[in-house]
XYZ file of C-alpha atoms in Angstrom:
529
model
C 36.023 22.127 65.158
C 32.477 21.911 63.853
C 32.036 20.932 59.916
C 30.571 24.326 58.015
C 27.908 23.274 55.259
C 26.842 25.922 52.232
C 23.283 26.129 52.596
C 20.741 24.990 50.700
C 16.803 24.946 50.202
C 14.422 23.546 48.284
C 12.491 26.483 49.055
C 12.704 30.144 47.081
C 15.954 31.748 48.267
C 16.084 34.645 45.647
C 14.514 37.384 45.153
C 14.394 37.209 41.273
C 14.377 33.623 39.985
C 17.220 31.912 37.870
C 17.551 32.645 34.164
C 18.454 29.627 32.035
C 20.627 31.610 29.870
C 23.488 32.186 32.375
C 23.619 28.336 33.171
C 24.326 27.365 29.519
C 27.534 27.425 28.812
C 28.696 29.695 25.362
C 30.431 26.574 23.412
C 27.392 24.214 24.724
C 26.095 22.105 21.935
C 22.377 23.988 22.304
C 23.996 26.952 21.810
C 24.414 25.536 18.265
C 21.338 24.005 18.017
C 19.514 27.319 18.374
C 21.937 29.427 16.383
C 21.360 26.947 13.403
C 18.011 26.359 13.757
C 17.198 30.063 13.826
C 19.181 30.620 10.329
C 17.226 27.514 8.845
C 14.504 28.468 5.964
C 11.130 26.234 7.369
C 8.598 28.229 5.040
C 6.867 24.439 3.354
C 6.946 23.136 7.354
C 5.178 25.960 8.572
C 2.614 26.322 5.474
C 1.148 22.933 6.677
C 0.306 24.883 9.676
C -3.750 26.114 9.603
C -4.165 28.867 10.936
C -7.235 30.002 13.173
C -8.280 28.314 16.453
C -5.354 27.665 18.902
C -1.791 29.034 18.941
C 0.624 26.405 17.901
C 3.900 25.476 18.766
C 6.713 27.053 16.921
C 8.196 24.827 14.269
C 11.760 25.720 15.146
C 10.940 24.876 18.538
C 10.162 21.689 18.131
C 13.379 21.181 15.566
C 15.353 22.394 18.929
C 13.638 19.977 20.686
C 14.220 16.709 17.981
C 18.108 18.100 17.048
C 18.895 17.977 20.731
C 16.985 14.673 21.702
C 18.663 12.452 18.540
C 21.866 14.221 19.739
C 21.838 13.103 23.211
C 20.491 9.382 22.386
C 16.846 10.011 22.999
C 14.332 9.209 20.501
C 11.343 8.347 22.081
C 8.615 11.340 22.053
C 7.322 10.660 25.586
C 10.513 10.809 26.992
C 11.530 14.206 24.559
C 7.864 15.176 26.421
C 9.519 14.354 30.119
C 12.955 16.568 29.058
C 11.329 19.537 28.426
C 10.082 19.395 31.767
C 13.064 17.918 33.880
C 16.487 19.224 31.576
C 17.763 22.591 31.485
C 19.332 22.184 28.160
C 15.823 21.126 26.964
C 13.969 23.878 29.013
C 16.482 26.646 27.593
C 15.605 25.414 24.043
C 11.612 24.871 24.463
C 11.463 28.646 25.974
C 10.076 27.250 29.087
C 7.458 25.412 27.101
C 6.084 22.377 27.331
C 4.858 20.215 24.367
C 3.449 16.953 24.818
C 4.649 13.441 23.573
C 1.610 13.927 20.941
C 2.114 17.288 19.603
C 6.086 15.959 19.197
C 5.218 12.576 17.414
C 2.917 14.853 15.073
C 5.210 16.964 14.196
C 7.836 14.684 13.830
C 5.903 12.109 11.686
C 3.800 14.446 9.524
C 5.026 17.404 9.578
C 8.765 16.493 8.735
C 8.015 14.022 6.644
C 9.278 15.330 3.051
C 11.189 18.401 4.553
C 13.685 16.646 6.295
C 16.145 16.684 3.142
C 15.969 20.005 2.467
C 16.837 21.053 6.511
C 19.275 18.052 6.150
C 21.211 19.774 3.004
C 21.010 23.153 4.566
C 23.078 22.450 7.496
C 24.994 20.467 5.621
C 25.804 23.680 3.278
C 26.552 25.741 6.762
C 29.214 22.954 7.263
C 30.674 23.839 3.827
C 30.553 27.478 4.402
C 32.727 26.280 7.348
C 35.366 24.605 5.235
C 34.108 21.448 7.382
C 33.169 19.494 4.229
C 33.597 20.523 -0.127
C 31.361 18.277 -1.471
C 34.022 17.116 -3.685
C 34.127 13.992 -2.554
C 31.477 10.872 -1.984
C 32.893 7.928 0.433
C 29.401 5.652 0.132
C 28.489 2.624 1.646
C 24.773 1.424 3.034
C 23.858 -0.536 6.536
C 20.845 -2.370 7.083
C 18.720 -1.217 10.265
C 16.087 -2.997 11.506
C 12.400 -2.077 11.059
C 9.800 -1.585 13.640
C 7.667 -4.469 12.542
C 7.709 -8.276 14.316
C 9.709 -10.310 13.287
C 7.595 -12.947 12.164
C 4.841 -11.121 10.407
C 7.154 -11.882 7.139
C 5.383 -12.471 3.364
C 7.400 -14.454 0.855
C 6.551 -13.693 -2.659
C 7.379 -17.280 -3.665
C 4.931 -18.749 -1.013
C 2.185 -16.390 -2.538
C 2.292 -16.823 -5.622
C 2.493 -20.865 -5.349
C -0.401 -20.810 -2.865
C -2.109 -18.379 -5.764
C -1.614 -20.746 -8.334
C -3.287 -23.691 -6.361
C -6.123 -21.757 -5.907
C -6.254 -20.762 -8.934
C -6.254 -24.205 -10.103
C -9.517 -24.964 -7.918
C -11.276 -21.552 -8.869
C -10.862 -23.300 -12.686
C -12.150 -26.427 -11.993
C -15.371 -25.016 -10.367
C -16.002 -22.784 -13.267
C -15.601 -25.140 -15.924
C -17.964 -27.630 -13.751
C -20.403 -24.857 -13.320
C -19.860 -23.836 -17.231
C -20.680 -27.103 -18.365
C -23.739 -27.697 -16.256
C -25.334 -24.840 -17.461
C -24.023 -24.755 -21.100
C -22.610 -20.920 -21.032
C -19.807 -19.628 -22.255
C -19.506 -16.842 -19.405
C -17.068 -19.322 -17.828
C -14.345 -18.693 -20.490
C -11.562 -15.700 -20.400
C -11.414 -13.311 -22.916
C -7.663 -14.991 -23.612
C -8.290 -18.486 -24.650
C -4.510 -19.275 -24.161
C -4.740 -18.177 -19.997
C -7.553 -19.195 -18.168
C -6.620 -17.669 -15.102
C -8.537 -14.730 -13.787
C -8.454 -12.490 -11.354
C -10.571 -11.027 -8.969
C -12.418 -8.753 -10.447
C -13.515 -11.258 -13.440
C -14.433 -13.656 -11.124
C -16.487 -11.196 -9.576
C -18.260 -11.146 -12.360
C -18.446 -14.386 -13.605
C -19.868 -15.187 -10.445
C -22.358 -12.224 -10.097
C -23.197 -13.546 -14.244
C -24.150 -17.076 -12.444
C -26.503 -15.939 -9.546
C -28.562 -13.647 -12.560
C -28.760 -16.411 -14.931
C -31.680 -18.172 -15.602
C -29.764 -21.687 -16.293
C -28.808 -21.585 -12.796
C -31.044 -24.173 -11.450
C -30.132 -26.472 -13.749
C -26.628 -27.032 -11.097
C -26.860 -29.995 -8.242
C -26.719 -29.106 -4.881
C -22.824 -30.222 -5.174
C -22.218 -27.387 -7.663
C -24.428 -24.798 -5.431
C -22.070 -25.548 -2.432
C -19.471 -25.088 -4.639
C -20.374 -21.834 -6.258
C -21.372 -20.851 -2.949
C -17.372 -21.247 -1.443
C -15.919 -20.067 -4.461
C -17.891 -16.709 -3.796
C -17.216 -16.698 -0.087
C -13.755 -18.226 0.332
C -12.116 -18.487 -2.607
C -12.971 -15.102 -3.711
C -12.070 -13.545 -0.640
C -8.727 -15.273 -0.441
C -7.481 -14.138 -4.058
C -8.285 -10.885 -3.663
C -5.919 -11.181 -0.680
C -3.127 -12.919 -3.009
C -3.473 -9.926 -5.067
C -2.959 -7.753 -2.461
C 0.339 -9.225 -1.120
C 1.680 -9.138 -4.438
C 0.495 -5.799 -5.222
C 2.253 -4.452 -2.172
C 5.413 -6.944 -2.942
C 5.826 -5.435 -6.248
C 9.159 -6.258 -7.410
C 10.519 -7.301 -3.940
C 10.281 -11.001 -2.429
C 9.155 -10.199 1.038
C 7.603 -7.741 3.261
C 6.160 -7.181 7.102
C 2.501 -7.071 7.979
C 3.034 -4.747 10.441
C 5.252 -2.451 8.529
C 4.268 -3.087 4.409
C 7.343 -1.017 3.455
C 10.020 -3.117 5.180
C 11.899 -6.397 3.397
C 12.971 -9.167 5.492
C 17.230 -8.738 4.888
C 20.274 -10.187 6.555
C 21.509 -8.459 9.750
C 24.872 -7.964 10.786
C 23.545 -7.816 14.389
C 22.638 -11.098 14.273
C 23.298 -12.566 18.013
C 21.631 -16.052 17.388
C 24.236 -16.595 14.553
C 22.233 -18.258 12.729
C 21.418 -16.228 9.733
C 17.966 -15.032 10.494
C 16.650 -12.526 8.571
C 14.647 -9.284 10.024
C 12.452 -6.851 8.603
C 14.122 -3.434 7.726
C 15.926 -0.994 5.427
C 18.799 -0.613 3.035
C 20.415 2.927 4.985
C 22.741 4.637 2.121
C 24.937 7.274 3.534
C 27.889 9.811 1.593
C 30.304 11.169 4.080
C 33.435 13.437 3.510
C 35.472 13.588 7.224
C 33.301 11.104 8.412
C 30.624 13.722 8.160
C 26.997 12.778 6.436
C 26.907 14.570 3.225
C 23.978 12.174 2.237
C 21.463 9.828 2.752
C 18.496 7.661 1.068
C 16.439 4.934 2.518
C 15.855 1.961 0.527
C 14.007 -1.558 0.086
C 16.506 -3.474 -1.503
C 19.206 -5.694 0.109
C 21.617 -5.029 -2.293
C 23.603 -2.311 -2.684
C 24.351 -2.115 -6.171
C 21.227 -1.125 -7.489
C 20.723 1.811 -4.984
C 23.881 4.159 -6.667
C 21.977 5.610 -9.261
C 19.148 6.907 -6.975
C 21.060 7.839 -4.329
C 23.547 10.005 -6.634
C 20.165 11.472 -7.973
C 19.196 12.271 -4.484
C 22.394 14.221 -4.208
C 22.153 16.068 -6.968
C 18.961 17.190 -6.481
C 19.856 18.271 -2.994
C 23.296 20.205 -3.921
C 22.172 21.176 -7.696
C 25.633 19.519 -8.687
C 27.442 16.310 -8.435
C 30.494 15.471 -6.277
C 34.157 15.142 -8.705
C 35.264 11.601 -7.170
C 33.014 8.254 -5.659
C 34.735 6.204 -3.338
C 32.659 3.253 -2.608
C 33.660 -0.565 -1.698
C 33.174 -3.628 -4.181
C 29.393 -4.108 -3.230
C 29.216 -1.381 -5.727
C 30.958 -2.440 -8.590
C 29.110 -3.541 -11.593
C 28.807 -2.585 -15.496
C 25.903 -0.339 -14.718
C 26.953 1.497 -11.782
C 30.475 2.144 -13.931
C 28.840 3.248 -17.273
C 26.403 5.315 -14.948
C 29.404 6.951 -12.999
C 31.127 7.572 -16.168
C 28.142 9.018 -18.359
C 28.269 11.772 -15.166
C 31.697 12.184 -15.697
C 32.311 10.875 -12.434
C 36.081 9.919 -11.323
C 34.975 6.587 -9.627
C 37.259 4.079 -7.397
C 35.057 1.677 -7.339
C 36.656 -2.047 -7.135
C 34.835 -4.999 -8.392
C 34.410 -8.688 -7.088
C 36.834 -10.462 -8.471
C 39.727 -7.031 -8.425
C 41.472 -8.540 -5.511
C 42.053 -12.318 -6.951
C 42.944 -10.455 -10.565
C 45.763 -8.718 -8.491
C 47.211 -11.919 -7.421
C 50.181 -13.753 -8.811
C 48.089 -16.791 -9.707
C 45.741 -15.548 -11.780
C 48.256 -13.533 -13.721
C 50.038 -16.525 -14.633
C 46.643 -18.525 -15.542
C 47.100 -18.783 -19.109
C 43.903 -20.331 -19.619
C 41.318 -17.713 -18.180
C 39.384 -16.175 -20.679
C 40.648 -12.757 -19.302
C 44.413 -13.563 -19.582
C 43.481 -14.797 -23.988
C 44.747 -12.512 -26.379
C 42.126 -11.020 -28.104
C 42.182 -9.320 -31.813
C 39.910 -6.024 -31.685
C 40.225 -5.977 -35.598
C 38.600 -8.982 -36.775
C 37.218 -9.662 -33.172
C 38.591 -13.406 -32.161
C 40.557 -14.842 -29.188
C 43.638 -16.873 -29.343
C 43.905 -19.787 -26.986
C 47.070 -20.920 -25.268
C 47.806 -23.645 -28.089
C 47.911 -20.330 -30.982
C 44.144 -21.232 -32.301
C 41.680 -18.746 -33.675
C 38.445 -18.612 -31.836
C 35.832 -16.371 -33.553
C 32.989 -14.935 -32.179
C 30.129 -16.945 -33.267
C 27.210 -14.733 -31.825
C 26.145 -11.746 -29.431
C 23.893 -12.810 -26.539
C 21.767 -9.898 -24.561
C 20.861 -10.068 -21.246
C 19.153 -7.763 -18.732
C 19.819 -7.558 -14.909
C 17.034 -7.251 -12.173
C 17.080 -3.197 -12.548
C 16.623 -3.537 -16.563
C 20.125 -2.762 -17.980
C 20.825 -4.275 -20.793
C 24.258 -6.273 -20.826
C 25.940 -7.651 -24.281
C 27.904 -10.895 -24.098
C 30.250 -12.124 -27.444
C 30.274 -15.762 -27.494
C 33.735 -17.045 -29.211
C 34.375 -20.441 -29.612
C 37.171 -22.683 -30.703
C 37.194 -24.184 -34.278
C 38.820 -27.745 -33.031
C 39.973 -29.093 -29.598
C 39.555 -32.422 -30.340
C 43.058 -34.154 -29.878
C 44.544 -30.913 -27.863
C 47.284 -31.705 -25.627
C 46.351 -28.877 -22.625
C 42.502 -29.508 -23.239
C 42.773 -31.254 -19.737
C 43.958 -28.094 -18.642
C 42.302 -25.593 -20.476
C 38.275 -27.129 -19.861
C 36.929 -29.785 -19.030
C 33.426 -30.011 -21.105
C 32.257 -31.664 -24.408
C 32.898 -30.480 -27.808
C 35.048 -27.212 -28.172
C 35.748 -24.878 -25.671
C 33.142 -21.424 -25.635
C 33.819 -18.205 -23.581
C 31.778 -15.456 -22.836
C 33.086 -12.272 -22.927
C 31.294 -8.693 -22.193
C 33.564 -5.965 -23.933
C 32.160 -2.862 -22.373
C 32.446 -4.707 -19.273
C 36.302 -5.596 -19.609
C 36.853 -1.456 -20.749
C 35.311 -0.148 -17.120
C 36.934 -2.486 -15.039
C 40.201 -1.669 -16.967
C 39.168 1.783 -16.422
C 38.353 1.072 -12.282
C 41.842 -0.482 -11.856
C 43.752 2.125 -13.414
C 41.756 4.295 -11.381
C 42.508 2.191 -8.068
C 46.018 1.391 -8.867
C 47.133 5.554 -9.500
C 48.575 7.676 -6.696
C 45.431 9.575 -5.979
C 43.322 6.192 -6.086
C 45.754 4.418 -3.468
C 45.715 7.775 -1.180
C 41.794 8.069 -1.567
C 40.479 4.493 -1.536
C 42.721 3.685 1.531
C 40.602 6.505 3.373
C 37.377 4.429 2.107
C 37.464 2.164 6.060
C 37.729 5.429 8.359
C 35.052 7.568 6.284
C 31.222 5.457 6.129
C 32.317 2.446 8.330
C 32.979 4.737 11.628
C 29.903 6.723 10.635
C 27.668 3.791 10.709
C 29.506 2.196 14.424
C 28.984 5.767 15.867
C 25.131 5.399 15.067
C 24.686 2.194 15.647
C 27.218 1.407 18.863
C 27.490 5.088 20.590
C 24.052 6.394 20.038
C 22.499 2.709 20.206
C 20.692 3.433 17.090
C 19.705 -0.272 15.829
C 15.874 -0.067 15.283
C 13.398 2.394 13.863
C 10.720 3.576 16.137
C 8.778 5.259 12.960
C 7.114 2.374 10.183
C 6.565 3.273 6.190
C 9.557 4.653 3.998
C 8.573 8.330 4.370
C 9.131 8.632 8.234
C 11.648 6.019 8.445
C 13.678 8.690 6.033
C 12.832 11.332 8.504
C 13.710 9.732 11.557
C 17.214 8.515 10.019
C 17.523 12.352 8.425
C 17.038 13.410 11.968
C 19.839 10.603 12.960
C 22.164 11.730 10.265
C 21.590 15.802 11.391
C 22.941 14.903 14.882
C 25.753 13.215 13.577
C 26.767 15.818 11.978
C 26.130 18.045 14.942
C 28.179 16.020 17.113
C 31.162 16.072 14.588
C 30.334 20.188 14.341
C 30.669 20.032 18.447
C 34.210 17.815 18.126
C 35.886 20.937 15.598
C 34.657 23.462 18.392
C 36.346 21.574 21.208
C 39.281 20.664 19.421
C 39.538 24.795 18.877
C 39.428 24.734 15.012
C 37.401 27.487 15.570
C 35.382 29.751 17.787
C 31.653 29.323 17.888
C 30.362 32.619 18.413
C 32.247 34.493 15.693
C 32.929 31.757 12.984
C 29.278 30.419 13.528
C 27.594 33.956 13.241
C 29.504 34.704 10.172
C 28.901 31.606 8.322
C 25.439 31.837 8.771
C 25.440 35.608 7.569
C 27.294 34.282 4.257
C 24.713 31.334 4.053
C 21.916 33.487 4.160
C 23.080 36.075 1.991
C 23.639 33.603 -0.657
């Protein structure tokens, strides 16, 4: 028996040709794409648009286009350009058109760049409408993500500013040479205690030289000098200005992308510590969904809390009940700033872990385990001796708070049996001690140690961490394509939106609910309010 094939043809077979619409099917992730996108207020986006001359691409088409692309792994605009061309899905969401990898780039890198929040928060409120997400709740942690910039166009604040000061040194040496030679004045800085000047005053000094009459009195060894230090040295501190201008308060930053510091990486597969050019990524989830996000400069995570709750409020026009976060987090200002907001925080700090321990309970001698007397404000160390506060020292950390140490000391350890055990320094024994400090992390373990802190705060590992491996392992997102803060927070709001899209997808397969008639009335509600 002879094999019977179904027959096919590259060649038109129908009369009518195929529409696009039958071959997507109903609980397809465009589907959702488009239905959201459609219900999504754009009015600042398209206001950049001019009008006259050409007809321009739809805004919303384009967000079809980007949603879709960051869903499915693809970032790069050329080949976002090639899918509109080659992919149904893309095709069915374009409207049969066909943008370029220019007019995508554009619109992606200018014309999202400062709107990508506010289409960020609305689909997050969609999601809420949903009873996907309450906002109740912050689980926050940050990644570092590597910046598009080479890894060895690096500036080191340290390095400039020694390399400054040498050059500095020489500019001074000329000018009082030249100074002398032609008994002026004009050499000297308005300051007589710094002699250092920058650019601009040299400028002058220098432009004050060439006019003066005295000037021929200088040897041909002081013209060849006066000469460099107009065309060299000049030149070159105006360029140590410049890298610290742009360093500000960091200590390094890229060439090729001025916005990025050089950081640790996790993804670090020489193992050997090298650090990379890129950004501080600070995400809030709630059911692992991205509730959340800010892009910053710093390493560090502490200091980014207070913007990044900022950011949230401004998005939401309220703040979130409880803040989950890990021990990166915990320090006196985060903790008075959580609890001036009224904040229920379960926040741990450094040391929370070793306090817990049996050890350090029974360390009589830590400062922490002393009794101390509120009333008349002294400790008592293990041998029954008064230790009175002598003085208050003030402090300030690298973001400007202002932290209050009492200094107590003992009266007389000479001669004390347990002083071998107790310290181990001259003279008698002093302790530090900041008060407001000991209250909040009394406060965070109380917090941490309740029912509701145990249930939430063991949730803390499957909420930001799986976030951050889905991005960075299942959608291979390790490295910016965009440079400069501004579209490096677009192209990660863009990452975060198909997160969330691809958790929204997850509820609809898992049956939680039907897209066409849940979807269609949360959106009605959403726009209504």
């Amino acid at each position: 028996m002879q094999p019977v094939f179904k027959p096919h043809s590259v060649h038109q077979q129908d009369l009518f040709p195929l529409n696009l619409n039958d071959l997507i099917p109903e609980n397809h992730s465009a589907r959702l794409i488009d239905s959201v996108v459609e219900q999504l207020e754009i009015s600042e986006i398209i206001s950049q648009f001019k009008g006259g001359g050409r007809s321009s691409y739809h805004p919303k088409m384009l967000l079809k286009i980007l949603f879709y692309g960051y869903l499915n792994n693809t970032y790069s605009s050329r080949k976002l350009a090639r899918a509109v061309k080659e992919n149904i899905y893309f095709m069915w969401l374009s409207g049969g058109l066909q943008p370029d990898f220019r007019t995508i780039n554009d619109f992606r890198g200018k014309k999202l760049k400062g709107n990508i929040e506010k289409l960020f928060s609305q689909v997050v409120l969609m999601m809420v409408d949903l009873e996907l997400i309450s906002l109740e709740r912050q689980f926050i942690d940050g990644t570092k993500i590597e910046a598009n910039a080479h890894k060895y166009s690096f500036v080191w604040k340290k390095a400039v500013e020694k390399h400054k000061d040498r050059l500095q040194g020489k500019i001074d040496a000329v000018l009082a040479d030249i100074g002398q030679a032609i008994e002026s004045d004009i050499m000297h800085t308005d300051n007589q205690t710094d002699t250092k000047v920058d650019s601009k005053k040299l400028e002058e000094k220098i432009h004050e030289i060439n006019q003066s009459e005295k000037k021929q009195k200088l040897s041909k060894q002081q013209n060849k000098s006066l000469q460099k230090l107009e065309k060299e040295q000049l030149v070159k501190l105006k360029e140590y200005e410049k890298h610290l201008e742009i360093l500000g308060d960091r200590n390094s930053y890229s060439k090729t992308d001025t916005d990025a510091t050089f950081m640790r990486m996790k993804e670090d597969h020489m193992g050997n510590g090298q650090l990379k050019a890129g950004y501080n990524i600070q995400i809030s989830t709630e059911n692992q969904i991205i509730t959340h996000y800010s892009t910053h400069q710093t390493s560090t995570d502490f200091t980014t809390l207070k913007t990044h709750l900022e950011g949230f409020k401004s998005n939401y026009g309220k703040q979130s009940a409880k803040v989950i976060a890990d021990a990166g987090y915990g320090s006196e200002e985060n903790y008075q700033l959580l609890e001036d907001k009224e904040i229920d925080f379960f926040v741990p700090y450094n040391m929370y872990r070793i306090e817990e321990t049996r050890k350090h309970k029974n360390n009589l001698f830590h400062a922490q385990n002393l009794f101390h007397n509120n009333e008349q404000d002294f400790l008592v160390c293990p041998m029954g001796q008064q230790m009175p506060r002598i003085f208050t020292k003030k402090s300030k950390t690298t973001t400007g708070f202002e932290q209050y140490h009492s200094v107590y000391e003992a009266l007389n350890c000479a001669g004390c049996p347990l002083r071998g055990q107790c310290f181990k320094a001259k003279g008698n024994r002093r302790i530090e001690i900041n008060h407001n400090l000991q209250r909040l992390k009394f406060k965070a373990r109380e917090n941490l140690e309740s029912e509701l802190g145990r249930e939430i705060y063991s949730k803390r590992c499957i909420e930001p961490e799986p976030v951050f491996g889905n991005i960075k392992q299942n959608k291979g997102f390790k490295r910016f394509t965009l440079t400069k803060t501004a579209k490096v927070n677009t192209e990660f709001g863009l990452i975060a939106i198909a997160h969330n899209f691809s958790k929204w997808i997850a509820k609809i397969r898992l049956g939680n609910f039907n897209l066409i008639f849940d979807l269609v009335e949360a959106l009605e509600k959403f726009i209504e309010d």
